[in-house]
C-alpha positions as a Python dict, from the first residue, in 0.01 Angstrom:
ca = {
    (1, 'X'): (0, 0, 0),
    (2, 'X'): (146, -355, -52),
    (3, 'X'): (57, -533, -373),
    (4, 'X'): (-17, -885, -446),
    (5, 'X'): (211, -909, -756),
    (6, 'X'): (482, -1166, -739),
    (7, 'X'): (822, -1120, -863),
    (8, 'X'): (745, -1358, -1125),
    (9, 'X'): (508, -1150, -1263),
    (10, 'X'): (760, -892, -1337),
    (11, 'X'): (823, -818, -1716),
    (12, 'X'): (1189, -787, -1680),
    (13, 'X'): (1206, -1138, -1532),
    (14, 'X'): (1073, -1271, -1879),
    (15, 'X'): (1330, -1064, -2097),
    (16, 'X'): (1662, -1125, -1877),
    (17, 'X'): (1560, -1499, -1885),
    (18, 'X'): (1493, -1533, -2252),
    (19, 'X'): (1837, -1333, -2269),
    (20, 'X'): (2025, -1588, -2091),
    (21, 'X'): (1838, -1887, -2267),
    (22, 'X'): (1916, -1789, -2640),
    (23, 'X'): (2234, -1928, -2665),
    (24, 'X'): (2075, -2278, -2602),
    (25, 'X'): (1782, -2269, -2820),
    (26, 'X'): (1828, -2385, -3178),
    (27, 'X'): (1811, -2135, -3432),
    (28, 'X'): (1474, -2289, -3599),
    (29, 'X'): (1304, -2266, -3287),
    (30, 'X'): (1439, -1934, -3154),
    (31, 'X'): (1273, -1775, -3488),
    (32, 'X'): (923, -1861, -3339),
    (33, 'X'): (981, -1814, -2975),
    (34, 'X'): (1175, -1478, -2989),
    (35, 'X'): (817, -1272, -2907),
    (36, 'X'): (721, -1498, -2633),
    (37, 'X'): (866, -1303, -2337),
    (38, 'X'): (688, -975, -2467),
    (39, 'X'): (369, -1169, -2517),
    (40, 'X'): (402, -1257, -2160),
    (41, 'X'): (492, -914, -2057),
    (42, 'X'): (174, -796, -2230),
    (43, 'X'): (-38, -1018, -2029),
    (44, 'X'): (144, -953, -1698),
    (45, 'X'): (104, -563, -1718),
    (46, 'X'): (-271, -613, -1780),
    (47, 'X'): (-312, -801, -1468),
    (48, 'X'): (-85, -602, -1244),
    (49, 'X'): (-226, -457, -923),
    (50, 'X'): (-142, -117, -764),
    (51, 'X'): (110, -116, -496),
    (52, 'X'): (466, -253, -396),
    (53, 'X'): (611, -597, -358),
    (54, 'X'): (934, -733, -366),
    (55, 'X'): (1078, -535, -77),
    (56, 'X'): (1413, -637, 50),
    (57, 'X'): (1624, -525, 363),
    (58, 'X'): (1937, -350, 238),
    (59, 'X'): (2220, -227, 498),
    (60, 'X'): (1982, 22, 688),
    (61, 'X'): (1740, 103, 407),
    (62, 'X'): (1520, -98, 203),
    (63, 'X'): (1510, -175, -180),
    (64, 'X'): (1192, -193, -367),
    (65, 'X'): (1229, -437, -681),
    (66, 'X'): (820, -398, -784),
    (67, 'X'): (635, -52, -751),
    (68, 'X'): (310, -51, -953),
    (69, 'X'): (107, 249, -1002),
    (70, 'X'): (-69, 409, -1276),
    (71, 'X'): (242, 625, -1396),
    (72, 'X'): (454, 308, -1431),
    (73, 'X'): (158, 110, -1623),
    (74, 'X'): (100, 324, -1891),
    (75, 'X'): (490, 299, -1975),
    (76, 'X'): (503, -68, -1901),
    (77, 'X'): (187, -91, -2147),
    (78, 'X'): (344, 25, -2451),
    (79, 'X'): (682, -98, -2371),
    (80, 'X'): (529, -458, -2392),
    (81, 'X'): (325, -391, -2725),
    (82, 'X'): (638, -242, -2869),
    (83, 'X'): (828, -561, -2770),
    (84, 'X'): (627, -759, -2943),
    (85, 'X'): (635, -578, -3254),
    (86, 'X'): (1005, -518, -3234),
    (87, 'X'): (1094, -895, -3171),
    (88, 'X'): (848, -977, -3476),
    (89, 'X'): (1048, -736, -3670),
    (90, 'X'): (1379, -921, -3571),
    (91, 'X'): (1259, -1291, -3631),
    (92, 'X'): (1465, -1312, -3963),
    (93, 'X'): (1804, -1221, -3768),
    (94, 'X'): (2012, -1524, -3712),
    (95, 'X'): (2266, -1347, -3501),
    (96, 'X'): (2198, -1466, -3119),
    (97, 'X'): (2424, -1185, -2981),
    (98, 'X'): (2174, -927, -3129),
    (99, 'X'): (1856, -1133, -2971),
    (100, 'X'): (2032, -1158, -2636),
    (101, 'X'): (2129, -782, -2638),
    (102, 'X'): (1771, -668, -2747),
    (103, 'X'): (1588, -896, -2472),
    (104, 'X'): (1843, -746, -2207),
    (105, 'X'): (1806, -409, -2310),
    (106, 'X'): (1408, -446, -2282),
    (107, 'X'): (1455, -627, -1951),
    (108, 'X'): (1644, -357, -1840),
    (109, 'X'): (1386, -90, -1953),
    (110, 'X'): (1109, -258, -1761),
    (111, 'X'): (1324, -283, -1446),
    (112, 'X'): (1359, 89, -1448),
    (113, 'X'): (1001, 150, -1470),
    (114, 'X'): (910, -50, -1195),
    (115, 'X'): (1229, 21, -963),
    (116, 'X'): (1090, 188, -624),
    (117, 'X'): (1433, 298, -529),
    (118, 'X'): (1740, 445, -689),
    (119, 'X'): (1966, 157, -617),
    (120, 'X'): (1759, -93, -811),
    (121, 'X'): (1693, 188, -1086),
    (122, 'X'): (2069, 224, -1127),
    (123, 'X'): (2128, -156, -1170),
    (124, 'X'): (1863, -160, -1445),
    (125, 'X'): (1986, 148, -1586),
    (126, 'X'): (2326, 32, -1654),
    (127, 'X'): (2173, -291, -1789),
    (128, 'X'): (2033, -86, -2074),
    (129, 'X'): (2348, 102, -2143),
    (130, 'X'): (2547, -192, -2188),
    (131, 'X'): (2294, -392, -2389),
    (132, 'X'): (2216, -93, -2616),
    (133, 'X'): (2569, -32, -2666),
    (134, 'X'): (2617, -397, -2808),
    (135, 'X'): (2328, -311, -3056),
    (136, 'X'): (2536, -70, -3184),
    (137, 'X'): (2875, -271, -3182),
    (138, 'X'): (2707, -567, -3326),
    (139, 'X'): (2651, -379, -3682),
    (140, 'X'): (3033, -455, -3716),
    (141, 'X'): (3152, -162, -3878),
    (142, 'X'): (3439, 107, -3805),
    (143, 'X'): (3198, 368, -3785),
    (144, 'X'): (2968, 159, -3538),
    (145, 'X'): (3246, 50, -3335),
    (146, 'X'): (3354, 431, -3268),
    (147, 'X'): (2991, 554, -3246),
    (148, 'X'): (2928, 256, -2986),
    (149, 'X'): (3220, 376, -2798),
    (150, 'X'): (3110, 736, -2774),
    (151, 'X'): (2740, 618, -2691),
    (152, 'X'): (2863, 415, -2395),
    (153, 'X'): (3104, 687, -2276),
    (154, 'X'): (2829, 902, -2260),
    (155, 'X'): (2611, 701, -2077),
    (156, 'X'): (2881, 594, -1859),
    (157, 'X'): (2923, 967, -1764),
    (158, 'X'): (2532, 996, -1699),
    (159, 'X'): (2524, 711, -1494),
    (160, 'X'): (2816, 811, -1275),
    (161, 'X'): (2598, 1174, -1221),
    (162, 'X'): (2314, 940, -1114),
    (163, 'X'): (2524, 729, -879),
    (164, 'X'): (2699, 1025, -717),
    (165, 'X'): (2350, 1203, -652),
    (166, 'X'): (2168, 881, -514),
    (167, 'X'): (2484, 827, -287),
    (168, 'X'): (2470, 1167, -148),
    (169, 'X'): (2102, 1164, -130),
    (170, 'X'): (2129, 845, 76),
    (171, 'X'): (2386, 988, 318),
    (172, 'X'): (2168, 1318, 382),
    (173, 'X'): (1845, 1147, 398),
    (174, 'X'): (1914, 773, 488),
    (175, 'X'): (1674, 633, 212),
    (176, 'X'): (1733, 526, -111),
    (177, 'X'): (1352, 563, -203),
    (178, 'X'): (1272, 675, -567),
    (179, 'X'): (1011, 953, -473),
    (180, 'X'): (928, 1286, -613),
    (181, 'X'): (1123, 1584, -566),
    (182, 'X'): (973, 1933, -442),
    (183, 'X'): (1088, 2185, -710),
    (184, 'X'): (1105, 2465, -450),
    (185, 'X'): (1345, 2228, -212),
    (186, 'X'): (1573, 2055, -443),
    (187, 'X'): (1920, 1979, -311),
    (188, 'X'): (2223, 1941, -493),
    (189, 'X'): (2217, 1579, -514),
    (190, 'X'): (1877, 1580, -649),
    (191, 'X'): (2032, 1803, -951),
    (192, 'X'): (2321, 1572, -981),
    (193, 'X'): (2035, 1292, -1045),
    (194, 'X'): (1865, 1511, -1291),
    (195, 'X'): (2167, 1561, -1518),
    (196, 'X'): (2192, 1189, -1532),
    (197, 'X'): (1869, 1151, -1635),
    (198, 'X'): (1873, 1431, -1867),
    (199, 'X'): (2170, 1255, -2048),
    (200, 'X'): (1949, 976, -2136),
    (201, 'X'): (1676, 1196, -2234),
    (202, 'X'): (1912, 1352, -2516),
    (203, 'X'): (1823, 1684, -2360),
    (204, 'X'): (2040, 1945, -2525),
    (205, 'X'): (2324, 2005, -2539),
    (206, 'X'): (2352, 1659, -2398),
    (207, 'X'): (2190, 1494, -2674),
    (208, 'X'): (2468, 1429, -2966),
    (209, 'X'): (2525, 1080, -2877),
    (210, 'X'): (2175, 972, -3029),
    (211, 'X'): (2188, 1106, -3373),
    (212, 'X'): (2565, 974, -3368),
    (213, 'X'): (2489, 636, -3260),
    (214, 'X'): (2145, 533, -3368),
    (215, 'X'): (2218, 569, -3729),
    (216, 'X'): (2475, 301, -3687),
    (217, 'X'): (2310, 54, -3495),
    (218, 'X'): (2193, -279, -3660),
    (219, 'X'): (1869, -228, -3859),
    (220, 'X'): (1671, -413, -3607),
    (221, 'X'): (1861, -256, -3284),
    (222, 'X'): (1785, 64, -3407),
    (223, 'X'): (1417, 3, -3359),
    (224, 'X'): (1437, -102, -3020),
    (225, 'X'): (1679, 190, -2923),
    (226, 'X'): (1418, 439, -3064),
    (227, 'X'): (1166, 306, -2806),
    (228, 'X'): (1308, 247, -2483),
    (229, 'X'): (1616, 459, -2372),
    (230, 'X'): (1481, 799, -2429),
    (231, 'X'): (1125, 703, -2301),
    (232, 'X'): (1271, 521, -1986),
    (233, 'X'): (1443, 888, -1914),
    (234, 'X'): (1095, 1040, -1981),
    (235, 'X'): (944, 826, -1718),
    (236, 'X'): (1207, 885, -1471),
    (237, 'X'): (1188, 1267, -1482),
    (238, 'X'): (832, 1228, -1470),
    (239, 'X'): (843, 1020, -1138),
    (240, 'X'): (1093, 1264, -964),
    (241, 'X'): (1104, 1603, -1121),
    (242, 'X'): (782, 1710, -1240),
    (243, 'X'): (727, 2114, -1207),
    (244, 'X'): (1079, 2196, -1274),
    (245, 'X'): (1088, 2480, -1470),
    (246, 'X'): (1428, 2427, -1623),
    (247, 'X'): (1277, 2123, -1774),
    (248, 'X'): (984, 2334, -1954),
    (249, 'X'): (1239, 2545, -2101),
    (250, 'X'): (1480, 2278, -2219),
    (251, 'X'): (1200, 2095, -2364),
    (252, 'X'): (1097, 2349, -2596),
    (253, 'X'): (1463, 2429, -2706),
    (254, 'X'): (1457, 2027, -2782),
    (255, 'X'): (1186, 2055, -2983),
    (256, 'X'): (1292, 2322, -3207),
    (257, 'X'): (1674, 2218, -3209),
    (258, 'X'): (1594, 1878, -3325),
    (259, 'X'): (1368, 1958, -3612),
    (260, 'X'): (1607, 2247, -3698),
    (261, 'X'): (1875, 1959, -3758),
    (262, 'X'): (1671, 1678, -3880),
    (263, 'X'): (1546, 1929, -4179),
    (264, 'X'): (1908, 1970, -4306),
    (265, 'X'): (2022, 1614, -4262),
    (266, 'X'): (2077, 1378, -4561),
    (267, 'X'): (2070, 1012, -4367),
    (268, 'X'): (1739, 891, -4315),
    (269, 'X'): (1819, 723, -3973),
    (270, 'X'): (1989, 1024, -3867),
    (271, 'X'): (1698, 1247, -3964),
    (272, 'X'): (1492, 1015, -3748),
    (273, 'X'): (1733, 1028, -3454),
    (274, 'X'): (1717, 1412, -3481),
    (275, 'X'): (1340, 1375, -3432),
    (276, 'X'): (1351, 1175, -3131),
    (277, 'X'): (1515, 1459, -2962),
    (278, 'X'): (1251, 1701, -3094),
    (279, 'X'): (976, 1460, -2998),
    (280, 'X'): (1123, 1397, -2637),
    (281, 'X'): (1126, 1751, -2625),
    (282, 'X'): (737, 1773, -2599),
    (283, 'X'): (757, 1526, -2317),
    (284, 'X'): (1020, 1694, -2124),
    (285, 'X'): (864, 2045, -2175),
    (286, 'X'): (532, 1894, -2031),
    (287, 'X'): (684, 1754, -1726),
    (288, 'X'): (833, 2063, -1663),
    (289, 'X'): (551, 2267, -1697),
    (290, 'X'): (411, 2028, -1423),
    (291, 'X'): (21, 2064, -1456),
    (292, 'X'): (-197, 1746, -1459),
    (293, 'X'): (-282, 1801, -1833),
    (294, 'X'): (75, 1859, -1951),
    (295, 'X'): (196, 1534, -1759),
    (296, 'X'): (-78, 1352, -1905),
    (297, 'X'): (-23, 1500, -2243),
    (298, 'X'): (391, 1384, -2162),
    (299, 'X'): (293, 1028, -2097),
    (300, 'X'): (35, 1001, -2398),
    (301, 'X'): (307, 1141, -2621),
    (302, 'X'): (575, 905, -2495),
    (303, 'X'): (297, 610, -2552),
    (304, 'X'): (220, 744, -2917),
    (305, 'X'): (570, 805, -3000),
    (306, 'X'): (725, 474, -2907),
    (307, 'X'): (471, 318, -3148),
    (308, 'X'): (508, 564, -3448),
    (309, 'X'): (873, 612, -3405),
    (310, 'X'): (934, 236, -3403),
    (311, 'X'): (743, 228, -3712),
    (312, 'X'): (964, 525, -3864),
    (313, 'X'): (1280, 333, -3787),
    (314, 'X'): (1136, 20, -3917),
    (315, 'X'): (1070, 187, -4255),
    (316, 'X'): (1411, 349, -4259),
    (317, 'X'): (1565, 18, -4199),
    (318, 'X'): (1380, -164, -4473),
    (319, 'X'): (1519, 102, -4711),
    (320, 'X'): (1874, 27, -4559),
    (321, 'X'): (1820, -335, -4551),
    (322, 'X'): (1691, -342, -4917),
    (323, 'X'): (1893, -75, -5102),
    (324, 'X'): (2191, -98, -4896),
    (325, 'X'): (2184, 259, -4803),
    (326, 'X'): (1981, 531, -4605),
    (327, 'X'): (2113, 829, -4769),
    (328, 'X'): (1872, 1045, -4960),
    (329, 'X'): (2097, 1122, -5186),
    (330, 'X'): (2165, 765, -5294),
    (331, 'X'): (1786, 662, -5304),
    (332, 'X'): (1483, 783, -5508),
    (333, 'X'): (1227, 612, -5720),
    (334, 'X'): (1162, 332, -5489),
    (335, 'X'): (773, 379, -5467),
    (336, 'X'): (673, 135, -5715),
    (337, 'X'): (936, -124, -5613),
    (338, 'X'): (876, -98, -5202),
    (339, 'X'): (497, 19, -5202),
    (340, 'X'): (427, -131, -4896),
    (341, 'X'): (723, 21, -4711),
    (342, 'X'): (622, 365, -4831),
    (343, 'X'): (249, 290, -4714),
    (344, 'X'): (363, 174, -4370),
    (345, 'X'): (628, 465, -4361),
    (346, 'X'): (341, 746, -4439),
    (347, 'X'): (130, 606, -4148),
    (348, 'X'): (414, 676, -3907),
    (349, 'X'): (496, 1014, -4083),
    (350, 'X'): (155, 1169, -4045),
    (351, 'X'): (120, 1016, -3676),
    (352, 'X'): (442, 1211, -3599),
    (353, 'X'): (326, 1523, -3763),
    (354, 'X'): (10, 1522, -3550),
    (355, 'X'): (-257, 1453, -3845),
    (356, 'X'): (-609, 1393, -3708),
    (357, 'X'): (-722, 1044, -3706),
    (358, 'X'): (-354, 930, -3583),
    (359, 'X'): (-192, 897, -3261),
    (360, 'X'): (60, 1194, -3258),
    (361, 'X'): (-257, 1401, -3297),
    (362, 'X'): (-433, 1296, -2969),
    (363, 'X'): (-101, 1298, -2757),
    (364, 'X'): (98, 1609, -2920),
    (365, 'X'): (-182, 1870, -2876),
    (366, 'X'): (-237, 1760, -2518),
    (367, 'X'): (77, 1900, -2447),
    (368, 'X'): (41, 2199, -2616),
    (369, 'X'): (-287, 2284, -2518),
    (370, 'X'): (-190, 2233, -2160),
    (371, 'X'): (93, 2479, -2190),
    (372, 'X'): (-125, 2724, -2325),
    (373, 'X'): (-379, 2702, -2066),
    (374, 'X'): (-129, 2736, -1803),
    (375, 'X'): (-39, 3067, -1974),
    (376, 'X'): (304, 2953, -2099),
    (377, 'X'): (238, 3098, -2467),
    (378, 'X'): (610, 3113, -2570),
    (379, 'X'): (666, 2767, -2507),
    (380, 'X'): (336, 2661, -2666),
    (381, 'X'): (440, 2849, -2989),
    (382, 'X'): (791, 2685, -2999),
    (383, 'X'): (593, 2351, -2982),
    (384, 'X'): (385, 2442, -3251),
    (385, 'X'): (679, 2566, -3461),
    (386, 'X'): (834, 2235, -3415),
    (387, 'X'): (529, 2065, -3543),
    (388, 'X'): (587, 2267, -3865),
    (389, 'X'): (939, 2166, -3914),
    (390, 'X'): (828, 1781, -3820),
    (391, 'X'): (587, 1755, -4112),
    (392, 'X'): (829, 1927, -4330),
    (393, 'X'): (1128, 1704, -4261),
    (394, 'X'): (973, 1358, -4196),
    (395, 'X'): (643, 1384, -4361),
    (396, 'X'): (778, 1556, -4704),
    (397, 'X'): (1142, 1575, -4707),
    (398, 'X'): (1245, 1200, -4636),
    (399, 'X'): (961, 1032, -4845),
    (400, 'X'): (1007, 1225, -5143),
    (401, 'X'): (1355, 1197, -5191),
    (402, 'X'): (1379, 838, -5090),
    (403, 'X'): (1053, 736, -5279),
    (404, 'X'): (957, 968, -5568),
    (405, 'X'): (1285, 1174, -5691),
    (406, 'X'): (1468, 1071, -5990),
    (407, 'X'): (1662, 781, -5906),
    (408, 'X'): (2063, 785, -6032),
    (409, 'X'): (2060, 433, -6043),
    (410, 'X'): (1715, 295, -6135),
    (411, 'X'): (1868, -64, -6198),
    (412, 'X'): (1973, -97, -5831),
    (413, 'X'): (1922, -457, -5728),
    (414, 'X'): (1712, -451, -5412),
    (415, 'X'): (1722, -708, -5162),
    (416, 'X'): (1406, -889, -5063),
    (417, 'X'): (1258, -770, -4740),
    (418, 'X'): (1134, -1071, -4515),
    (419, 'X'): (791, -1111, -4423),
    (420, 'X'): (821, -1065, -4075),
    (421, 'X'): (953, -717, -4111),
    (422, 'X'): (625, -638, -4346),
    (423, 'X'): (398, -788, -4038),
    (424, 'X'): (569, -582, -3776),
    (425, 'X'): (506, -262, -3977),
    (426, 'X'): (154, -341, -4018),
    (427, 'X'): (79, -393, -3641),
    (428, 'X'): (245, -74, -3587),
    (429, 'X'): (50, 99, -3835),
    (430, 'X'): (-287, -44, -3738),
    (431, 'X'): (-199, 67, -3366),
    (432, 'X'): (-109, 426, -3493),
    (433, 'X'): (-471, 445, -3647),
    (434, 'X'): (-641, 262, -3365),
    (435, 'X'): (-506, 500, -3098),
    (436, 'X'): (-558, 801, -3323),
    (437, 'X'): (-924, 735, -3405),
    (438, 'X'): (-1002, 607, -3035),
    (439, 'X'): (-807, 792, -2779),
    (440, 'X'): (-1002, 677, -2508),
    (441, 'X'): (-797, 369, -2505),
    (442, 'X'): (-507, 563, -2442),
    (443, 'X'): (-636, 800, -2222),
    (444, 'X'): (-782, 544, -1970),
    (445, 'X'): (-403, 446, -1899),
    (446, 'X'): (-288, 781, -1826),
    (447, 'X'): (-141, 840, -1479),
    (448, 'X'): (-397, 1123, -1377),
    (449, 'X'): (-756, 1051, -1378),
    (450, 'X'): (-1040, 1006, -1169),
    (451, 'X'): (-1028, 731, -903),
    (452, 'X'): (-655, 709, -918),
    (453, 'X'): (-413, 839, -672),
    (454, 'X'): (-201, 1119, -794),
    (455, 'X'): (168, 984, -775),
    (456, 'X'): (343, 1339, -701),
    (457, 'X'): (214, 1621, -466),
    (458, 'X'): (375, 1872, -697),
    (459, 'X'): (156, 1847, -988),
    (460, 'X'): (-77, 2130, -1034),
    (461, 'X'): (-443, 2166, -1150),
    (462, 'X'): (-548, 1801, -1081),
    (463, 'X'): (-874, 1890, -1003),
    (464, 'X'): (-938, 2070, -1308),
    (465, 'X'): (-786, 1803, -1537),
    (466, 'X'): (-1021, 1553, -1371),
    (467, 'X'): (-1339, 1754, -1401),
    (468, 'X'): (-1259, 1890, -1767),
    (469, 'X'): (-1070, 1597, -1919),
    (470, 'X'): (-885, 1696, -2248),
    (471, 'X'): (-1102, 1657, -2588),
    (472, 'X'): (-868, 1628, -2886),
    (473, 'X'): (-1143, 1630, -3168),
    (474, 'X'): (-1279, 1964, -3149),
    (475, 'X'): (-1367, 2177, -3451),
    (476, 'X'): (-1062, 2424, -3364),
    (477, 'X'): (-808, 2152, -3294),
    (478, 'X'): (-893, 1951, -3608),
    (479, 'X'): (-870, 2294, -3841),
    (480, 'X'): (-567, 2421, -3650),
    (481, 'X'): (-369, 2073, -3755),
    (482, 'X'): (-493, 2079, -4119),
    (483, 'X'): (-419, 2416, -4151),
    (484, 'X'): (-65, 2355, -4021),
    (485, 'X'): (-1, 2051, -4244),
    (486, 'X'): (-154, 2206, -4538),
    (487, 'X'): (43, 2554, -4565),
    (488, 'X'): (363, 2344, -4462),
    (489, 'X'): (280, 2109, -4763),
    (490, 'X'): (247, 2423, -5003),
    (491, 'X'): (590, 2547, -4877),
    (492, 'X'): (738, 2229, -4902),
    (493, 'X'): (621, 2168, -5296),
    (494, 'X'): (715, 2549, -5382),
    (495, 'X'): (1055, 2499, -5228),
    (496, 'X'): (1128, 2135, -5328),
    (497, 'X'): (1416, 2212, -5555),
    (498, 'X'): (1571, 2440, -5303),
    (499, 'X'): (1564, 2165, -5007),
    (500, 'X'): (1768, 1905, -5197),
    (501, 'X'): (1954, 1718, -4942),
    (502, 'X'): (2350, 1727, -4949),
    (503, 'X'): (2559, 1443, -4932),
    (504, 'X'): (2748, 1552, -4575),
    (505, 'X'): (2743, 1526, -4237),
    (506, 'X'): (2632, 1830, -4034),
    (507, 'X'): (2820, 1896, -3741),
    (508, 'X'): (2622, 1917, -3395),
    (509, 'X'): (2734, 1970, -3046),
    (510, 'X'): (3015, 1721, -3092),
    (511, 'X'): (3228, 2006, -3251),
    (512, 'X'): (3214, 2148, -2882),
    (513, 'X'): (3291, 1813, -2740),
    (514, 'X'): (3584, 1781, -3007),
    (515, 'X'): (3697, 2145, -2888),
    (516, 'X'): (3692, 2041, -2526),
    (517, 'X'): (3893, 1738, -2609),
    (518, 'X'): (4150, 1952, -2796),
    (519, 'X'): (4157, 2214, -2501),
    (520, 'X'): (4197, 1936, -2242),
    (521, 'X'): (4511, 1801, -2469),
    (522, 'X'): (4642, 2142, -2478),
    (523, 'X'): (4617, 2217, -2120),
    (524, 'X'): (4723, 1901, -1976),
    (525, 'X'): (4878, 1623, -2215),
    (526, 'X'): (5120, 1882, -2408),
    (527, 'X'): (5263, 2062, -2090),
    (528, 'X'): (5297, 1721, -1921),
    (529, 'X'): (5439, 1578, -2243),
    (530, 'X'): (5705, 1912, -2235),
    (531, 'X'): (5768, 1814, -1863),
    (532, 'X'): (5830, 1451, -1928),
    (533, 'X'): (6080, 1554, -2199),
    (534, 'X'): (6277, 1782, -2020),
    (535, 'X'): (6299, 1521, -1712),
    (536, 'X'): (6418, 1264, -1936),
    (537, 'X'): (6684, 1503, -2066),
    (538, 'X'): (6767, 1600, -1710),
    (539, 'X'): (6776, 1223, -1593),
    (540, 'X'): (7019, 1143, -1894),
    (541, 'X'): (7289, 1407, -1799),
    (542, 'X'): (7263, 1425, -1441),
    (543, 'X'): (7042, 1137, -1295),
    (544, 'X'): (7209, 864, -1494),
    (545, 'X'): (7548, 965, -1432),
    (546, 'X'): (7480, 1020, -1088),
    (547, 'X'): (7342, 673, -1076),
    (548, 'X'): (7669, 510, -1242),
    (549, 'X'): (7885, 696, -1015),
    (550, 'X'): (7684, 570, -712),
    (551, 'X'): (7724, 216, -852),
    (552, 'X'): (8098, 240, -912),
    (553, 'X'): (8166, 404, -547),
    (554, 'X'): (7937, 104, -384),
    (555, 'X'): (8151, -142, -603),
    (556, 'X'): (8451, -17, -478),
    (557, 'X'): (8334, -16, -108),
    (558, 'X'): (8231, -346, -124),
    (559, 'X'): (8562, -447, -243),
    (560, 'X'): (8781, -231, -6),
    (561, 'X'): (8554, -256, 323),
    (562, 'X'): (8321, -512, 318),
    (563, 'X'): (8508, -795, 124),
    (564, 'X'): (8816, -696, 321),
    (565, 'X'): (8647, -701, 649),
    (566, 'X'): (8505, -1042, 568),
    (567, 'X'): (8807, -1204, 392),
    (568, 'X'): (9037, -1079, 704),
    (569, 'X'): (8793, -1211, 933),
    (570, 'X'): (8825, -1559, 752),
    (571, 'X'): (9199, -1555, 726),
    (572, 'X'): (9256, -1494, 1109),
    (573, 'X'): (8994, -1759, 1193),
    (574, 'X'): (9183, -2008, 951),
    (575, 'X'): (9525, -1909, 1096),
    (576, 'X'): (9420, -1987, 1454),
    (577, 'X'): (9248, -2281, 1332),
    (578, 'X'): (9596, -2393, 1203),
    (579, 'X'): (9801, -2329, 1491),
    (580, 'X'): (9551, -2512, 1719),
    (581, 'X'): (9562, -2782, 1462),
    (582, 'X'): (9953, -2827, 1537),
    (583, 'X'): (9918, -2796, 1898),
    (584, 'X'): (9678, -3134, 1883),
    (585, 'X'): (9985, -3409, 1865),
    (586, 'X'): (9753, -3681, 2023),
    (587, 'X'): (10008, -3731, 2336),
    (588, 'X'): (9869, -3739, 2673),
    (589, 'X'): (10149, -3589, 2857),
    (590, 'X'): (10133, -3303, 2650),
    (591, 'X'): (9789, -3224, 2710),
    (592, 'X'): (9843, -3279, 3095),
    (593, 'X'): (10153, -3026, 3087),
    (594, 'X'): (9943, -2756, 2946),
    (595, 'X'): (9634, -2810, 3174),
    (596, 'X'): (9878, -2770, 3452),
    (597, 'X'): (10034, -2485, 3324),
    (598, 'X'): (9704, -2317, 3250),
    (599, 'X'): (9588, -2392, 3590),
    (600, 'X'): (9913, -2228, 3766),
    (601, 'X'): (9824, -1940, 3521),
    (602, 'X'): (9488, -1889, 3637),
    (603, 'X'): (9583, -1918, 4004),
    (604, 'X'): (9845, -1634, 3972),
    (605, 'X'): (9607, -1402, 3812),
    (606, 'X'): (9350, -1501, 4090),
    (607, 'X'): (9584, -1409, 4346),
    (608, 'X'): (9721, -1060, 4199),
    (609, 'X'): (9342, -959, 4148),
    (610, 'X'): (9283, -1046, 4491),
    (611, 'X'): (9569, -890, 4679),
}
């Protein structure tokens, strides 16, 4: 279906143009204009029509720059809202480089959401990769430079998998169309593309870049990164790979694995990074299970997660901005000094924990219930277990040791927090609560509902989901949530002196990356170095002497042969010339006599030859 949407209504246009314009706008004016592209994006998304536009012919296929359907709408809706919040949070920043990178990053995310072909998707995918790397590097520390380099290398690897897959797919099918893949008929190039997507989704064991890089990003950069990279990956997985069993299992592993590492971490932003892995796991699992309820649950949870995770990173960012550290072992006793930060943080903490009346409750429970109704009991239990760990680490441990535990430095000087940061957190908190108590606002945006064409033919139980929509506020759901949270709270209080954070950085799967690097050096670098050393010795003893001997022989040949021939020839010519010069007397009778003798000689020779 062709839409009436103009390319000028594409939200990516606003952000990318703003990114290019930032250097030319005076700082004082830029502060107030910064949220403008996000506000325009919100207005644009609200008025978009379903269908495709911006179709271009390229080689022997077509590129679709602007495809709009219900799946892209739900993600674009929250992308735009979070863009407003994050840009307000960043208004006090004077570094224009950060603003340029942030705007380009969000623009790349919107470009991915509305891409109707793989090539367009790849271009915007790489824009996101480069811009987000800059948000890490612009923290301008040795750790951020190293983390940013590792981050970029990982995303380059994922991009190469995606590029290889789309080129092989194009060669086989003759099209670049970004369409759903049949789980029972996936080809090798589809699996390559999925691997590329899974890198950005931080699927275990491809996830270590996330808790490594996000804590090293700028305070505002981490807020942007928490919202867009992994959720863009969730979107593309939902678009192409709904119903793939491997994603259902991998997502559940992510839920449990991420929450385990978050529980033992010390750095607040690193804890939140691991919880991105865990929470994205719910989305990946829902996509993999592939029923209408779980796909809707994944989309709803992505929406809720962007709001509360952005708010969590804003809270942790305020701690870092004000106290100069995000390590729990160096914080404590801040509840009276930063009360608003504590309140806003706790709104996000109970949201991610799935407490009733907050948005995590209306999204997370949909995915878990969908898994149970699809008879995926073990997957549902794994997600419930992760919910316990989420409240333990983010809702209890982090705020307790950051805001309530005894502070070793009660006289620590705190840097005042700008008002725009409080305003952004207040907006995020209000939305977390609003979508929690009024879930119909969110559910009306979900991709599978009555009157909306289903974007993928491989999603199961569509009719059942439409005829019996999910209802979060049932007695059982509410009681179950309060029981889980209540018993988790009691357990933490009993063990609060046991789960004390330690000033250390826990090694994750990067240990295997390091081991792989050392193995590569052992297998390739050292043998090649040994060969190079031995070859240098052979060259010095044999090759160099042979080269010197060859040069000496060439010199002798040049002197004896070439110079001898050339010099001898020159001497002969010189002698002949001298003799001829002596014969040139200038007397006419001499020349006449010589000519007569020559004529007689020629005549005698001719007579002898003829006879």
